[in-house]
Every structure is written in C-alpha cells, then in structure tokens.
Short mmCIF file of C-alpha atoms in Angstrom, two decimals:
data_model
loop_
_atom_site.label_atom_id
_atom_site.label_comp_id
_atom_site.label_asym_id
_atom_site.label_seq_id
_atom_site.Cartn_x
_atom_site.Cartn_y
_atom_site.Cartn_z
CA UNK O 9 11.13 15.12 13.58
CA UNK O 10 13.66 12.58 12.67
CA UNK O 11 10.55 9.90 11.56
CA UNK O 12 8.49 12.31 9.25
CA UNK O 13 11.38 13.01 7.85
CA UNK O 14 11.73 10.13 6.63
CA UNK O 15 7.82 9.98 5.91
CA UNK O 16 7.73 12.71 3.80
CA UNK O 17 11.16 11.57 2.25
CA UNK O 18 10.26 7.81 1.09
CA UNK O 19 7.34 10.15 -0.96
CA UNK O 20 10.11 11.72 -2.86
CA UNK O 21 11.38 8.23 -3.60
CA UNK O 22 7.48 6.83 -4.52
CA UNK O 23 7.16 9.56 -6.82
CA UNK O 24 11.15 9.38 -8.29
CA UNK O 25 11.62 5.90 -8.46
CA UNK O 26 8.79 5.58 -10.92
CA UNK O 27 11.17 7.44 -13.49
CA UNK O 28 13.99 5.31 -13.56
CA UNK O 29 12.07 2.65 -14.24
CA UNK O 30 9.16 2.55 -16.26
CA UNK O 31 7.99 -0.50 -16.47
CA UNK O 32 6.75 0.32 -12.87
CA UNK O 33 3.79 1.11 -14.69
CA UNK O 34 3.44 -1.67 -16.77
CA UNK O 35 1.19 -3.34 -14.48
CA UNK O 36 -1.50 -0.82 -14.00
CA UNK O 37 -2.08 0.06 -17.00
CA UNK O 38 -2.32 -3.55 -17.37
CA UNK O 39 -5.25 -3.57 -14.73
CA UNK O 40 -6.52 -0.55 -16.49
CA UNK O 41 -6.78 -2.46 -19.88
CA UNK O 42 -8.53 -5.84 -17.36
CA UNK O 43 -10.77 -3.63 -16.41
CA UNK O 44 -11.10 -0.70 -19.12
CA UNK O 45 -12.53 -4.29 -20.51
CA UNK O 46 -14.71 -5.23 -18.08
CA UNK O 47 -16.54 -2.88 -17.46
CA UNK O 48 -17.33 -3.02 -20.96
CA UNK O 49 -18.85 -5.94 -21.22
CA UNK O 50 -20.82 -4.37 -18.03
CA UNK O 51 -21.96 -1.52 -20.43
CA UNK O 52 -22.89 -3.64 -23.28
CA UNK O 53 -24.70 -6.03 -21.00
CA UNK O 54 -27.26 -2.20 -19.76
CA UNK O 55 -27.96 -1.44 -23.10
CA UNK O 56 -28.97 -5.66 -24.82
CA UNK O 57 -31.96 -5.01 -21.51
CA UNK O 58 -33.32 -2.93 -23.93
CA UNK O 59 -32.86 -3.63 -27.43
CA UNK O 60 -36.09 -6.17 -28.04
CA UNK O 61 -34.88 -10.20 -27.40
CA UNK O 62 -31.67 -9.48 -26.11
CA UNK O 63 -32.89 -8.86 -22.38
CA UNK O 64 -32.26 -12.34 -20.82
CA UNK O 65 -28.75 -12.09 -21.96
CA UNK O 66 -28.06 -8.95 -20.78
CA UNK O 67 -29.06 -9.76 -17.06
CA UNK O 68 -26.94 -12.86 -18.23
CA UNK O 69 -24.20 -10.46 -19.31
CA UNK O 70 -25.01 -7.82 -16.00
CA UNK O 71 -25.11 -11.50 -13.56
CA UNK O 72 -21.54 -12.32 -14.96
CA UNK O 73 -19.40 -8.93 -14.87
CA UNK O 74 -20.87 -8.27 -10.95
CA UNK O 75 -19.29 -11.77 -10.14
CA UNK O 76 -16.01 -10.78 -11.98
CA UNK O 77 -15.69 -7.48 -10.74
CA UNK O 78 -16.97 -8.41 -7.56
CA UNK O 79 -14.67 -12.36 -7.14
CA UNK O 80 -12.20 -11.96 -9.47
CA UNK O 81 -10.89 -8.84 -10.43
CA UNK O 82 -9.29 -8.20 -7.17
CA UNK O 83 -6.98 -11.94 -7.21
CA UNK O 84 -5.92 -10.21 -10.78
CA UNK O 85 -5.13 -6.87 -9.13
CA UNK O 86 -3.36 -8.68 -6.66
CA UNK O 87 -0.55 -10.68 -8.98
CA UNK O 88 -0.23 -6.89 -11.02
CA UNK O 89 0.27 -5.52 -7.96
CA UNK O 90 2.95 -8.49 -6.78
CA UNK O 91 4.80 -8.12 -9.95
CA UNK O 92 4.67 -4.13 -9.73
CA UNK O 93 6.19 -4.58 -5.81
CA UNK O 94 8.86 -6.98 -7.61
CA UNK O 95 9.84 -4.48 -9.90
CA UNK O 96 10.02 -2.10 -7.37
CA UNK O 97 12.19 -3.37 -4.79
CA UNK O 98 14.59 -4.39 -7.23
CA UNK O 99 15.02 -0.92 -9.06
CA UNK O 100 14.97 0.64 -5.34
CA UNK O 101 17.95 -1.27 -4.07
CA UNK O 102 20.47 -0.81 -7.98
CA UNK O 103 19.93 -3.93 -9.56
CA UNK O 104 17.76 -3.99 -13.56
CA UNK O 105 14.76 -5.08 -14.11
CA UNK O 106 11.86 -4.96 -16.21
CA UNK O 107 7.89 -5.85 -17.10
CA UNK O 108 8.70 -9.56 -17.49
CA UNK O 109 10.62 -10.48 -13.94
CA UNK O 110 7.92 -8.66 -12.69
CA UNK O 111 5.46 -11.31 -14.12
CA UNK O 112 7.40 -14.12 -12.79
CA UNK O 113 8.22 -12.68 -9.13
CA UNK O 114 4.47 -13.18 -8.94
CA UNK O 115 3.12 -16.37 -10.90
CA UNK O 116 6.16 -17.67 -8.08
CA UNK O 117 4.17 -16.62 -5.38
CA UNK O 118 0.10 -17.39 -6.52
CA UNK O 119 -0.04 -18.82 -3.42
CA UNK O 120 0.45 -16.23 -1.82
CA UNK O 121 -1.59 -13.42 -3.74
CA UNK O 122 -4.63 -16.06 -3.33
CA UNK O 123 -4.69 -15.61 0.55
CA UNK O 124 -4.85 -12.03 0.14
CA UNK O 125 -6.92 -12.26 -2.27
CA UNK O 126 -9.72 -13.67 -1.26
CA UNK O 127 -8.74 -11.56 2.48
CA UNK O 128 -9.92 -8.25 0.28
CA UNK O 129 -13.21 -9.92 -0.47
CA UNK O 130 -14.14 -11.29 3.77
CA UNK O 131 -13.10 -8.15 4.79
CA UNK O 132 -14.22 -5.75 1.72
CA UNK O 133 -17.54 -7.11 1.87
CA UNK O 134 -17.76 -7.27 5.80
CA UNK O 135 -16.43 -3.27 6.54
CA UNK O 136 -19.23 -2.55 3.26
CA UNK O 137 -22.02 -5.66 5.15
CA UNK O 138 -21.67 -3.18 8.59
CA UNK O 139 -21.52 -0.30 6.18
CA UNK O 140 -24.54 -1.07 5.09
CA UNK O 141 -26.15 -1.76 9.22
CA UNK O 142 -25.93 1.11 9.94
CA UNK O 143 -27.39 3.20 7.30
CA UNK O 144 -30.43 0.87 8.44
CA UNK O 145 -33.21 2.15 10.80
CA UNK O 146 -31.06 1.37 14.25
CA UNK O 147 -30.25 3.05 16.62
CA UNK O 148 -28.26 5.85 16.02
CA UNK O 149 -25.24 5.09 19.29
CA UNK O 150 -25.51 1.95 17.14
CA UNK O 151 -25.44 3.31 13.97
CA UNK O 152 -22.07 5.76 14.73
CA UNK O 153 -20.18 2.28 16.81
CA UNK O 154 -21.23 -0.06 13.36
CA UNK O 155 -20.05 2.36 11.06
CA UNK O 156 -16.79 2.96 13.08
CA UNK O 157 -16.00 -1.02 13.07
CA UNK O 158 -16.47 -0.72 9.06
CA UNK O 159 -14.21 2.37 8.84
CA UNK O 160 -11.72 0.22 10.82
CA UNK O 161 -12.04 -2.29 9.62
CA UNK O 162 -11.60 -0.91 6.41
CA UNK O 163 -8.47 1.42 7.14
CA UNK O 164 -6.72 -1.14 9.29
CA UNK O 165 -6.86 -3.89 6.11
CA UNK O 166 -6.02 -1.07 3.05
CA UNK O 167 -2.53 -0.39 5.98
CA UNK O 168 -1.65 -4.41 6.15
CA UNK O 169 -2.54 -5.13 2.71
CA UNK O 170 -0.51 -3.38 1.27
CA UNK O 171 2.52 -4.11 4.01
CA UNK O 172 2.48 -7.73 4.21
CA UNK O 173 1.55 -7.77 0.31
CA UNK O 174 5.68 -6.50 -0.95
CA UNK O 175 6.79 -8.95 3.04
CA UNK O 176 5.77 -12.12 1.05
CA UNK O 177 6.85 -10.83 -2.51
CA UNK O 178 10.20 -9.11 -1.67
CA UNK O 179 10.80 -12.03 0.95
CA UNK O 180 8.80 -15.13 -0.53
CA UNK O 181 7.96 -15.61 2.62
CA UNK O 182 4.21 -16.83 3.73
CA UNK O 183 1.26 -15.03 4.25
CA UNK O 184 1.54 -16.04 8.11
CA UNK O 185 6.24 -15.25 8.01
CA UNK O 186 5.66 -12.22 6.57
CA UNK O 187 2.71 -11.37 9.06
CA UNK O 188 5.75 -11.26 11.77
CA UNK O 189 6.65 -9.02 10.60
CA UNK O 190 3.48 -6.28 11.02
CA UNK O 191 6.01 -5.45 14.66
CA UNK O 192 8.15 -2.89 12.75
CA UNK O 193 5.44 -0.54 11.73
CA UNK O 194 6.09 1.12 15.50
CA UNK O 195 9.33 2.34 13.61
CA UNK O 196 7.75 3.80 11.73
CA UNK O 197 4.66 5.22 12.30
CA UNK O 198 3.92 8.30 10.53
CA UNK O 199 4.72 6.65 7.87
CA UNK O 200 2.66 3.72 8.14
CA UNK O 201 0.06 6.68 8.70
CA UNK O 202 0.60 8.29 5.62
CA UNK O 203 0.52 5.32 3.34
CA UNK O 204 -2.76 5.03 4.43
CA UNK O 205 -4.66 7.98 4.24
CA UNK O 206 -2.74 10.50 2.97
CA UNK O 207 -2.26 8.90 -0.23
CA UNK O 208 -6.66 7.80 0.18
CA UNK O 209 -6.74 12.00 0.80
CA UNK O 210 -4.57 13.63 -1.73
CA UNK O 211 -6.35 11.18 -3.98
CA UNK O 212 -9.88 11.69 -3.38
CA UNK O 213 -9.58 15.89 -3.48
CA UNK O 214 -8.14 14.92 -7.57
CA UNK O 215 -11.56 13.01 -7.82
CA UNK O 216 -13.48 15.00 -6.66
CA UNK O 217 -11.62 18.29 -8.50
CA UNK O 218 -12.97 16.58 -11.67
CA UNK O 219 -16.15 14.92 -10.98
CA UNK O 220 -17.00 18.27 -9.92
CA UNK O 221 -16.17 19.29 -13.73
CA UNK O 222 -17.73 15.90 -14.97
CA UNK O 223 -20.82 16.70 -12.71
CA UNK O 224 -21.12 20.13 -14.61
CA UNK O 225 -21.06 17.52 -18.02
CA UNK O 226 -23.74 15.84 -17.10
CA UNK O 227 -25.71 18.59 -16.00
CA UNK O 228 -25.45 20.05 -19.68
CA UNK O 229 -26.10 16.68 -21.29
CA UNK O 230 -29.73 16.24 -19.59
CA UNK O 231 -29.70 19.99 -20.80
CA UNK O 232 -29.11 18.87 -24.45
CA UNK O 233 -31.15 16.08 -23.98
CA UNK O 234 -34.32 18.07 -22.90
CA UNK O 235 -33.78 20.72 -25.85
CA UNK O 236 -32.12 18.17 -28.52
CA UNK O 237 -34.02 14.99 -27.27
CA UNK O 238 -30.21 13.57 -28.35
CA UNK O 239 -28.71 10.73 -25.46
CA UNK O 240 -25.37 10.79 -26.54
CA UNK O 241 -24.11 13.76 -24.94
CA UNK O 242 -24.85 11.76 -21.72
CA UNK O 243 -23.93 9.12 -22.71
CA UNK O 244 -20.78 10.07 -23.11
CA UNK O 245 -20.13 11.59 -20.03
CA UNK O 246 -21.24 9.12 -17.81
CA UNK O 247 -18.69 6.33 -19.49
CA UNK O 248 -16.16 8.69 -18.97
CA UNK O 249 -16.91 9.06 -14.89
CA UNK O 250 -16.53 5.93 -14.63
CA UNK O 251 -13.34 5.95 -16.54
CA UNK O 252 -11.77 7.87 -14.44
CA UNK O 253 -12.97 6.79 -11.46
CA UNK O 254 -11.30 3.61 -12.38
CA UNK O 255 -8.46 4.70 -13.63
CA UNK O 256 -7.98 6.65 -10.55
CA UNK O 257 -8.83 3.98 -7.86
CA UNK O 258 -5.82 1.87 -9.59
CA UNK O 259 -3.69 4.48 -9.31
CA UNK O 260 -4.53 5.84 -6.52
CA UNK O 261 -2.77 1.58 -5.51
CA UNK O 262 -0.03 2.03 -7.56
CA UNK O 263 1.63 4.88 -5.60
CA UNK O 264 1.12 3.17 -2.24
CA UNK O 265 1.99 -0.34 -4.05
CA UNK O 266 5.96 1.72 -4.88
CA UNK O 267 5.39 4.02 -1.24
CA UNK O 268 4.52 0.45 0.92
CA UNK O 269 7.49 -1.63 -0.41
CA UNK O 270 10.34 1.30 0.56
CA UNK O 271 8.31 1.33 3.39
CA UNK O 272 8.59 -2.32 4.05
CA UNK O 273 12.08 -2.59 2.96
CA UNK O 274 13.30 1.05 5.47
CA UNK O 275 12.03 -0.86 8.13
CA UNK O 276 12.42 -4.33 7.52
CA UNK O 277 15.62 -4.10 5.25
CA UNK O 278 17.50 -1.30 5.29
CA UNK O 279 20.48 -2.64 4.72
CA UNK O 280 19.60 -3.80 1.16
CA UNK O 281 19.11 -0.97 -0.03
CA UNK O 282 22.13 2.22 -0.95
CA UNK O 283 23.40 4.91 1.75
CA UNK O 284 22.48 7.54 0.15
CA UNK O 285 18.95 6.19 0.09
CA UNK O 286 19.23 4.68 4.12
CA UNK O 287 20.36 7.84 5.17
CA UNK O 288 16.98 9.46 4.38
CA UNK O 289 14.75 6.45 5.53
CA UNK O 290 15.76 5.13 8.53
CA UNK O 291 15.90 8.17 11.42
CA UNK O 292 14.39 4.67 13.77
CA UNK O 293 18.08 3.55 13.60
CA UNK O 294 20.06 6.73 14.34
CA UNK O 295 21.58 6.99 17.95
CA UNK O 296 20.04 9.44 20.20
CA UNK O 297 23.00 11.48 23.28
CA UNK O 298 21.70 11.30 26.29
CA UNK O 299 20.39 14.23 28.34
CA UNK O 300 23.01 15.76 30.76
CA UNK O 301 19.79 14.35 33.24
CA UNK O 302 20.43 10.76 32.12
CA UNK O 303 24.66 10.93 31.96
CA UNK O 304 24.29 12.73 35.65
CA UNK O 305 22.29 9.13 36.86
CA UNK O 306 24.68 6.93 35.02
CA UNK O 307 27.74 8.30 37.09
CA UNK O 308 26.17 8.13 40.17
CA UNK O 309 25.27 4.28 39.35
CA UNK O 310 27.29 1.95 40.32
CA UNK O 311 24.99 -1.74 39.46
CA UNK O 312 27.22 -1.05 36.25
CA UNK O 313 23.20 -1.18 34.08
CA UNK O 314 24.35 2.90 31.99
CA UNK O 315 24.53 0.14 28.97
CA UNK O 316 21.55 -1.53 29.26
CA UNK O 317 18.56 0.51 27.51
CA UNK O 318 21.72 0.71 24.90
CA UNK O 319 22.13 -3.08 24.42
CA UNK O 320 17.97 -3.28 24.30
CA UNK O 321 17.27 -0.72 21.31
CA UNK O 322 20.20 -2.73 19.27
CA UNK O 323 18.75 -6.45 20.12
CA UNK O 324 16.49 -6.77 17.65
CA UNK O 325 17.71 -5.05 15.10
CA UNK O 326 21.52 -7.07 15.53
CA UNK O 327 19.01 -9.65 15.77
CA UNK O 328 17.15 -8.66 12.51
CA UNK O 329 20.29 -9.00 10.51
CA UNK O 330 22.14 -11.52 11.37
CA UNK O 331 19.22 -13.28 10.84
CA UNK O 332 19.12 -12.01 7.49
CA UNK O 333 22.05 -13.65 7.12
CA UNK O 334 24.31 -10.19 7.74
CA UNK O 335 27.55 -10.01 9.65
CA UNK O 336 28.41 -8.74 11.49
CA UNK O 337 30.81 -6.31 10.82
CA UNK O 338 28.09 -5.48 8.06
CA UNK O 339 26.16 -4.45 11.24
CA UNK O 340 27.99 -2.52 12.54
CA UNK O 341 28.79 -0.12 9.39
CA UNK O 342 25.54 0.67 9.08
CA UNK O 343 24.99 0.90 12.91
CA UNK O 344 27.87 3.88 13.36
CA UNK O 345 26.63 5.52 9.80
CA UNK O 346 23.39 6.45 12.00
CA UNK O 347 25.87 8.05 14.95
CA UNK O 348 25.97 5.01 16.90
CA UNK O 349 29.34 5.06 19.09
CA UNK O 350 31.61 1.72 18.11
CA UNK O 351 31.89 0.87 22.07
CA UNK O 352 28.30 1.07 22.44
CA UNK O 353 28.21 -0.90 18.83
CA UNK O 354 30.83 -3.96 20.48
CA UNK O 355 29.62 -3.71 23.44
CA UNK O 356 26.11 -4.41 22.04
CA UNK O 357 27.36 -7.00 19.48
CA UNK O 358 29.31 -9.49 21.84
CA UNK O 359 26.97 -9.08 23.74
CA UNK O 360 23.85 -9.93 22.15
#
C-alpha cells in the first residue's frame, strides 16, 4: 500500500510542480511550434501535388518532410525533453532555474541526447515492423506472438527511455552508466507502471473523446461538401485533427518527463529532495516492524544472525548514498526519518 501511495503522491507533485515554475512548459511549447512548422510544410507539399507543373515539387516536399519527421524530429524532441527534465529537477529540489538553463544543460549532454534519439528511432521502427507483420497473412498464433512482441518492445522502451532521460541528464552519466540505475525500478514497481500505462491511458481517453467530436465535424464537413461543393470546412477539420493529435502526443510526453524525473529522483536520489516531499514518496525506505512470529524466532536464534535481514536491506541504500557523497550522519538522519531504529542504523553503518 505504501508504494501505491508513493505513486499517487508522485502524480500529485507532477501537476503541482508545473504550477510552481511556468518555464517547465516552455520546452513543450517549443516542440509544438517546431512540429506545427514541419506539418505545415507537409500540408503545403500535398497541396502542390494538385497544382499544374508543381506536382514534382510537392512529391519532393512530402518525401523530405516525412524523412524529417521520422529521422530528425525524434532528436529535437529528446533535446527539449532533456531541457525540461533539468528544469523539473532543479525546481523540485528548490533551486532557481529557467528555460535557458534547461537548454544549456541539454546542449552539454548532446551525446546522451543522440543516443536516446537513435534508440528511439530504431526500437520504434522495429516495433512497427513487428506490428505490420502481425497484420499480414501469417497464421493466427504467429500473429499473436508478433503483436505481443511489438507491444512489449513499445511499452518496454517507453519505460526505459523515460527513466534513462533523467538518469543521464540530471546526473550527467553516460547512457551506459545510467542503465545501471534501472535496477532501482524495483523500489517502486507501481510507480513505474503508472508512468507508462496510466499516463498513456488518460491521454488516449482524452484523445478518443475529442476525436469523437472531430469525427462528427468530419461528417458535417462531408455534408457541406455534398450540398455546397466547398472543401474548406472539411480541410479545416482535418487540419484541426492533425494539430490536436500532435499537440496531445507532445503534451502526454511532457507529463511523462515531469513524472519520470520526479520518479527517478525519488528512488535514486531521495536525499536531494526536500524532507516534506521525500516523506511522501519514499515508503520503500520505511522500517517494517517484525511480526510476532519473527520476534519469537529471533529470541530462539542462538547464532545471533537476527540483524542480517536489516543489514542486507539497508546495504544498497547506504552504499548508494555514500557513493553520492553523503556522510554517515546524513544517511542515518534519512533512515531514522523513515522510522528505522537508530540502533539498527548504527549497526548497519559500522558493518557495511
């Protein structure tokens, strides 16, 4: 139950943090403007197909814009998400920061941005290829397997990619170094799943609701085309639909960036967080009272190994915090704040 509460508090702080610093929204707005520009050029290219002597220009424009959206925009997207992650982190720990500071941090991590962008392109393409094959004429059993693999790759990369972004940008680790932090996901499995499936579910639900309204608009557009002969209402509705889907997808990704940055800090760098926030999202650190059966077993244990379980549980946290530069006094304070008995912590600090 504690880790579910951690997840709910992470979601709460995801929304409240944006209100604390409006610059968190600026990278998202920059992405929307760039995407709108590319899609505008794509639409212009499509229009040119129907203009005499300009069809060739339109074809070239469509090919170029398709390549830009598939091979270049993912890197642009990761750059702005990296800037956003840094702004979120700095705001969360109480430091002053702004949009320019986020862009500066992103530029300092070009290698990580390129690696994440390249992985996104490759894995997205591979997932789509599997999905397309699952829709082909192969056997039903094979189609189910391919569809399942496609979904596993898609959702798996969604989780790993969103986790690696703050792991590399906030700490300035390489992607290889940041990948070692993936083991931290076990500290809050509900939080990891909520970040991937929960946010997508809400986003898809909203898109479906608005999509239904836009579909009715398309029907009205066709009706006007039939009775008046004008294409303008239909074209306008299509443009609105494209704009909404692009903006909605970017907004969902923004929420994931904010959420996963807070999620990463809460499980990998909790000592960086203000105490009042740390208490809300780090139940995995909490001391658990032994039950009566355990106490009776300990009382009869003549080998004096009753502390081993606590030491083993505390060991990864103590080692991690020491590597992050914290002394034993700071570590003890965090653990005792999470209801660990001071005597247990002292024993573990001496032994580890």
